[in-house]
XYZ file of C-alpha atoms in Angstrom:
348
model
C -41.857 18.225 16.577
C -40.835 14.604 16.336
C -38.052 13.076 14.256
C -37.205 9.579 13.111
C -34.696 9.351 15.991
C -37.183 10.137 18.769
C -37.395 7.334 21.293
C -33.934 6.039 20.370
C -31.210 6.104 23.051
C -28.880 9.101 22.864
C -25.811 6.925 22.230
C -27.443 5.360 19.178
C -28.563 8.780 17.960
C -24.948 9.945 18.003
C -23.937 6.899 15.983
C -26.706 7.638 13.481
C -25.528 11.228 13.027
C -21.899 10.091 12.658
C -22.836 7.471 10.067
C -24.913 9.988 8.103
C -22.030 12.467 8.029
C -19.582 9.732 7.066
C -21.899 8.586 4.279
C -22.086 12.118 2.870
C -18.298 12.480 2.897
C -17.833 9.029 1.342
C -20.265 9.823 -1.476
C -18.424 13.091 -2.178
C -15.036 11.322 -2.233
C -16.470 8.608 -4.493
C -17.723 11.188 -7.011
C -14.388 13.011 -7.065
C -12.415 9.786 -7.410
C -14.629 8.580 -10.270
C -14.040 11.854 -12.133
C -10.278 11.622 -11.566
C -10.278 8.044 -12.857
C -11.981 9.157 -16.075
C -9.403 11.913 -16.539
C -6.498 9.574 -15.744
C -7.780 6.914 -18.143
C -7.775 9.500 -20.921
C -4.221 10.523 -20.046
C -3.049 6.892 -19.927
C -4.575 6.320 -23.360
C -2.687 9.315 -24.786
C 0.586 8.260 -23.149
C 0.147 4.692 -24.407
C -0.204 5.945 -27.976
C 2.794 8.239 -27.549
C 4.860 5.424 -26.064
C 3.959 3.135 -28.993
C 5.037 5.796 -31.515
C 8.318 6.467 -29.717
C 9.024 2.745 -29.408
C 8.421 2.314 -33.140
C 10.847 5.162 -33.843
C 13.422 3.627 -31.500
C 13.114 0.305 -33.327
C 13.691 2.126 -36.607
C 16.801 3.787 -35.181
C 18.103 0.438 -33.949
C 17.617 -1.087 -37.402
C 19.648 1.756 -38.931
C 22.077 2.269 -36.082
C 25.117 2.291 -38.367
C 23.762 5.220 -40.381
C 22.241 7.192 -37.503
C 24.135 10.025 -35.777
C 25.042 9.361 -32.156
C 23.050 12.397 -30.969
C 19.877 11.120 -32.658
C 20.381 7.670 -31.081
C 20.788 9.253 -27.653
C 17.679 11.388 -28.137
C 15.664 8.358 -29.249
C 16.650 6.378 -26.160
C 16.012 9.359 -23.862
C 12.567 9.884 -25.383
C 11.711 6.204 -25.027
C 12.830 6.162 -21.383
C 10.907 9.356 -20.602
C 7.745 8.010 -22.258
C 7.965 4.723 -20.363
C 8.512 6.501 -17.041
C 5.577 8.864 -17.614
C 3.318 5.968 -18.581
C 4.427 3.945 -15.563
C 3.758 6.819 -13.160
C 0.368 7.553 -14.721
C -0.647 3.899 -14.589
C 0.401 3.786 -10.958
C -1.761 6.827 -10.253
C -4.699 5.237 -12.087
C -4.307 2.000 -10.127
C -4.260 3.946 -6.862
C -7.422 5.817 -7.847
C -9.154 2.579 -8.813
C -8.127 1.059 -5.502
C -9.441 4.142 -3.688
C -12.730 3.902 -5.560
C -13.123 0.234 -4.630
C -12.405 1.158 -1.001
C -15.016 3.927 -1.017
C -17.587 1.637 -2.636
C -17.040 -1.080 -0.037
C -17.134 1.470 2.758
C -20.358 2.957 1.350
C -21.987 -0.491 1.342
C -20.864 -1.080 4.926
C -22.309 2.285 5.969
C -25.587 1.487 4.209
C -25.766 -1.818 6.056
C -25.104 0.006 9.297
C -27.879 2.514 8.566
C -30.372 -0.199 7.634
C -29.589 -2.382 10.635
C -28.879 0.292 13.218
C -30.453 3.488 14.525
C -32.572 4.105 11.385
C -34.501 0.895 11.965
C -38.152 1.424 12.918
C -37.887 -1.088 15.728
C -35.781 -0.814 18.859
C -36.123 -4.486 19.670
C -33.119 -6.535 20.848
C -32.883 -8.075 17.388
C -32.636 -4.629 15.809
C -30.016 -3.562 18.336
C -28.037 -6.714 17.652
C -28.123 -6.050 13.929
C -26.792 -2.540 14.519
C -23.955 -3.824 16.678
C -23.102 -6.462 14.090
C -22.995 -3.903 11.288
C -20.888 -1.533 13.400
C -18.473 -4.365 14.154
C -18.224 -5.068 10.409
C -17.311 -1.448 9.696
C -14.718 -1.424 12.482
C -13.216 -4.677 11.241
C -13.041 -3.362 7.671
C -11.328 -0.149 8.760
C -8.864 -1.985 11.017
C -7.951 -4.418 8.241
C -7.358 -1.580 5.780
C -5.215 0.320 8.269
C -3.163 -2.795 9.033
C -2.494 -3.272 5.307
C -1.533 0.388 4.903
C 0.865 0.145 7.840
C 2.478 -2.941 6.302
C 2.966 -1.210 2.942
C 4.208 1.930 4.693
C 6.893 -0.067 6.488
C 7.888 -1.816 3.273
C 8.109 1.480 1.383
C 10.201 3.021 4.170
C 12.589 0.089 4.429
C 12.808 -0.449 0.640
C 12.347 2.324 -1.965
C 12.560 5.256 0.485
C 15.923 4.036 1.828
C 17.112 3.252 -1.683
C 16.290 6.773 -2.882
C 18.433 8.181 -0.072
C 21.288 5.989 -1.262
C 20.732 7.192 -4.859
C 21.325 10.778 -3.764
C 24.571 9.805 -2.043
C 25.788 7.744 -5.030
C 24.963 10.596 -7.403
C 26.967 13.076 -5.322
C 29.923 10.685 -5.258
C 29.781 10.202 -9.032
C 29.579 13.973 -9.647
C 32.692 14.593 -7.513
C 34.597 11.823 -9.289
C 33.799 12.993 -12.839
C 36.736 15.405 -12.992
C 39.059 13.400 -10.728
C 38.567 9.773 -11.797
C 36.131 9.301 -14.734
C 36.561 5.513 -14.643
C 35.466 5.234 -11.025
C 32.671 7.739 -11.694
C 31.430 5.451 -14.497
C 31.519 2.498 -12.097
C 29.496 4.458 -9.534
C 26.916 5.347 -12.181
C 26.742 1.687 -13.195
C 26.056 0.701 -9.593
C 23.442 3.439 -9.394
C 21.678 2.066 -12.470
C 21.581 -1.447 -11.000
C 20.171 -0.123 -7.718
C 17.576 1.961 -9.557
C 16.396 -1.057 -11.562
C 16.013 -3.103 -8.383
C 14.051 -0.334 -6.667
C 11.902 0.134 -9.765
C 10.942 -3.548 -9.592
C 10.094 -3.258 -5.893
C 7.809 -0.307 -6.571
C 6.095 -2.259 -9.340
C 5.555 -5.133 -6.913
C 3.985 -2.772 -4.373
C 1.658 -1.367 -7.030
C 0.733 -4.893 -8.105
C -0.165 -5.743 -4.516
C -2.288 -2.616 -4.185
C -4.279 -3.130 -7.351
C -2.966 -5.284 -10.222
C -4.077 -3.839 -13.571
C -4.301 -7.406 -14.867
C -7.380 -7.874 -12.710
C -9.242 -5.312 -14.812
C -7.573 -6.101 -18.140
C -7.376 -9.907 -18.180
C -9.557 -11.076 -15.282
C -9.154 -13.110 -12.114
C -7.495 -16.341 -13.259
C -4.495 -14.842 -15.144
C -3.980 -12.455 -12.221
C -3.919 -15.318 -9.700
C -1.363 -17.199 -11.808
C 0.834 -14.102 -12.153
C 0.579 -13.283 -8.463
C 1.478 -16.872 -7.518
C 4.602 -16.704 -9.708
C 5.616 -13.367 -8.183
C 4.918 -14.608 -4.665
C 7.050 -17.692 -5.323
C 9.981 -15.521 -6.460
C 9.709 -13.240 -3.449
C 9.348 -15.918 -0.763
C 11.065 -18.985 -2.299
C 7.977 -21.029 -1.363
C 6.620 -23.595 -3.797
C 3.222 -22.324 -4.990
C 0.952 -24.476 -7.162
C -2.184 -23.161 -8.866
C -4.964 -25.453 -10.130
C -7.916 -24.084 -12.096
C -10.945 -26.239 -12.915
C -14.411 -25.747 -14.305
C -15.511 -23.096 -16.781
C -12.780 -20.456 -16.755
C -14.430 -17.067 -17.301
C -14.467 -13.482 -16.145
C -16.371 -12.702 -12.968
C -18.145 -9.580 -11.830
C -15.569 -6.975 -10.766
C -16.510 -7.073 -7.070
C -16.259 -10.892 -7.014
C -12.880 -10.897 -8.747
C -11.552 -8.355 -6.233
C -12.979 -10.303 -3.290
C -11.447 -13.622 -4.406
C -8.078 -12.094 -5.288
C -7.793 -10.201 -1.994
C -8.740 -13.326 -0.046
C -6.067 -15.413 -1.808
C -3.547 -12.598 -1.313
C -4.302 -12.492 2.418
C -4.163 -16.287 2.824
C -0.819 -16.582 1.022
C 0.597 -13.773 3.143
C -0.616 -15.438 6.349
C 0.953 -18.740 5.329
C 4.285 -17.122 4.476
C 4.413 -15.149 7.728
C 3.130 -17.679 10.244
C 2.851 -21.266 8.985
C 6.519 -22.217 8.302
C 5.180 -23.974 5.200
C 7.257 -24.943 2.178
C 4.355 -25.732 -0.182
C 1.189 -23.766 -0.919
C -1.649 -24.983 -3.132
C -4.320 -22.740 -4.636
C -7.393 -24.396 -6.121
C -10.084 -22.416 -7.945
C -13.150 -24.200 -9.304
C -15.633 -22.262 -11.446
C -19.035 -23.881 -11.867
C -22.062 -22.381 -13.571
C -23.256 -20.720 -10.377
C -20.360 -20.865 -7.884
C -16.701 -20.055 -7.498
C -14.970 -22.335 -5.001
C -11.533 -21.516 -3.644
C -9.207 -23.424 -1.351
C -5.707 -22.517 -0.158
C -3.671 -25.322 1.447
C -0.289 -25.235 3.140
C 1.930 -27.937 4.666
C 2.906 -25.764 7.633
C 2.662 -26.226 11.373
C -1.092 -25.690 11.605
C -2.910 -23.996 14.471
C -5.784 -24.185 16.911
C -8.758 -23.013 14.853
C -10.813 -21.433 17.629
C -8.045 -19.237 19.033
C -6.511 -18.151 15.704
C -9.823 -17.360 13.977
C -10.698 -15.129 16.908
C -7.378 -13.267 16.688
C -6.844 -13.145 12.901
C -8.324 -9.977 11.443
C -7.679 -11.251 7.902
C -9.643 -14.478 8.396
C -12.460 -12.581 10.101
C -12.711 -10.173 7.201
C -12.745 -12.946 4.586
C -15.471 -14.775 6.505
C -17.490 -11.565 6.913
C -17.314 -10.621 3.238
C -18.041 -14.160 2.104
C -21.150 -14.430 4.258
C -22.331 -10.948 3.244
C -22.233 -12.130 -0.382
C -24.193 -15.283 0.436
C -21.249 -17.667 0.416
C -19.660 -20.142 2.824
C -16.330 -20.125 4.649
C -14.468 -22.942 6.392
C -11.060 -23.491 7.997
C -9.524 -26.911 8.585
C -6.304 -27.039 10.588
C -4.568 -28.851 13.413
C -1.141 -28.621 15.017
C 1.439 -30.308 12.800
C -1.043 -31.058 10.001
C -1.060 -27.911 7.905
C -4.022 -25.701 7.084
C -6.773 -25.553 4.500
C -8.993 -22.490 4.082
C -12.020 -22.888 1.816
C -14.703 -20.488 0.716
C -17.339 -20.383 -1.999
C -19.330 -17.532 -3.509
C -22.367 -17.351 -5.792
C -21.120 -16.502 -9.303
C -23.726 -16.992 -12.001
C -22.718 -16.748 -15.632
C -23.024 -13.259 -17.046
């Protein structure tokens, strides 16, 4: 009995079996994640309505604060805070699920490309073998890039919110011990705890925004780029200018994600390595293309060596070319860097 893998080298057969198993697991995870997103969206909708009602009640209490008992005021504020926290957590969970779904969808496409260009091909010619190797390299590069980003966020979470939460526990214990001994100092400790909590809350929101900004789904690419540039400027103290030209419009979801992630990666590279003080983002939307360029006035680099070593640049180039676009880097020592790419983007 013959099979479609007969005549194919054993090593490539093993890859084919691994890819098939990985595809099956990815499809299962994608189905489960899609179902969880639907459930979470329903919960977010309910919490949003509840939050709006509680906020309206709180506004009413504030307008009649002189005639409202202190206990009712406290309960109104507690309810509003609880509703906001629940909504924030649920939105964060929904964003994570949406990010997971996008990851599974991209991974599924990469696996399909690997299947079509690799061991399942009817020809075992050198060209076919080369296609399989190229697809496998694409999958490896995608996985490595995702793991590098997860490691970066893991370090940031450990050094930021995780450490802050440990400090919260210590501050809370101190305040509890001081309540009976020195209420004034206990109040000061609680005030410091509130300030620390607000700062940590903002850091967590920034992490969630980096993972998957809800604005990208709600408002589209251009407002998200502008918001991200403002946030990036605050966090790094770099001057970031955004210029939008052409017919501003919403893009297909996969294109919006691709462009946003590319800009995010390029800004991060510039902040970490270029020693730049000024970054310029240009987005031009024509009837059938989206053109993007990111310029910095940093120290520049040798293009051949850096492109070979930079996983982020490799991944942007790979994704751009897979979508039928173009990618170009212009840089030299002491002359800054410009990264440009364009993607087909017909009007919907």
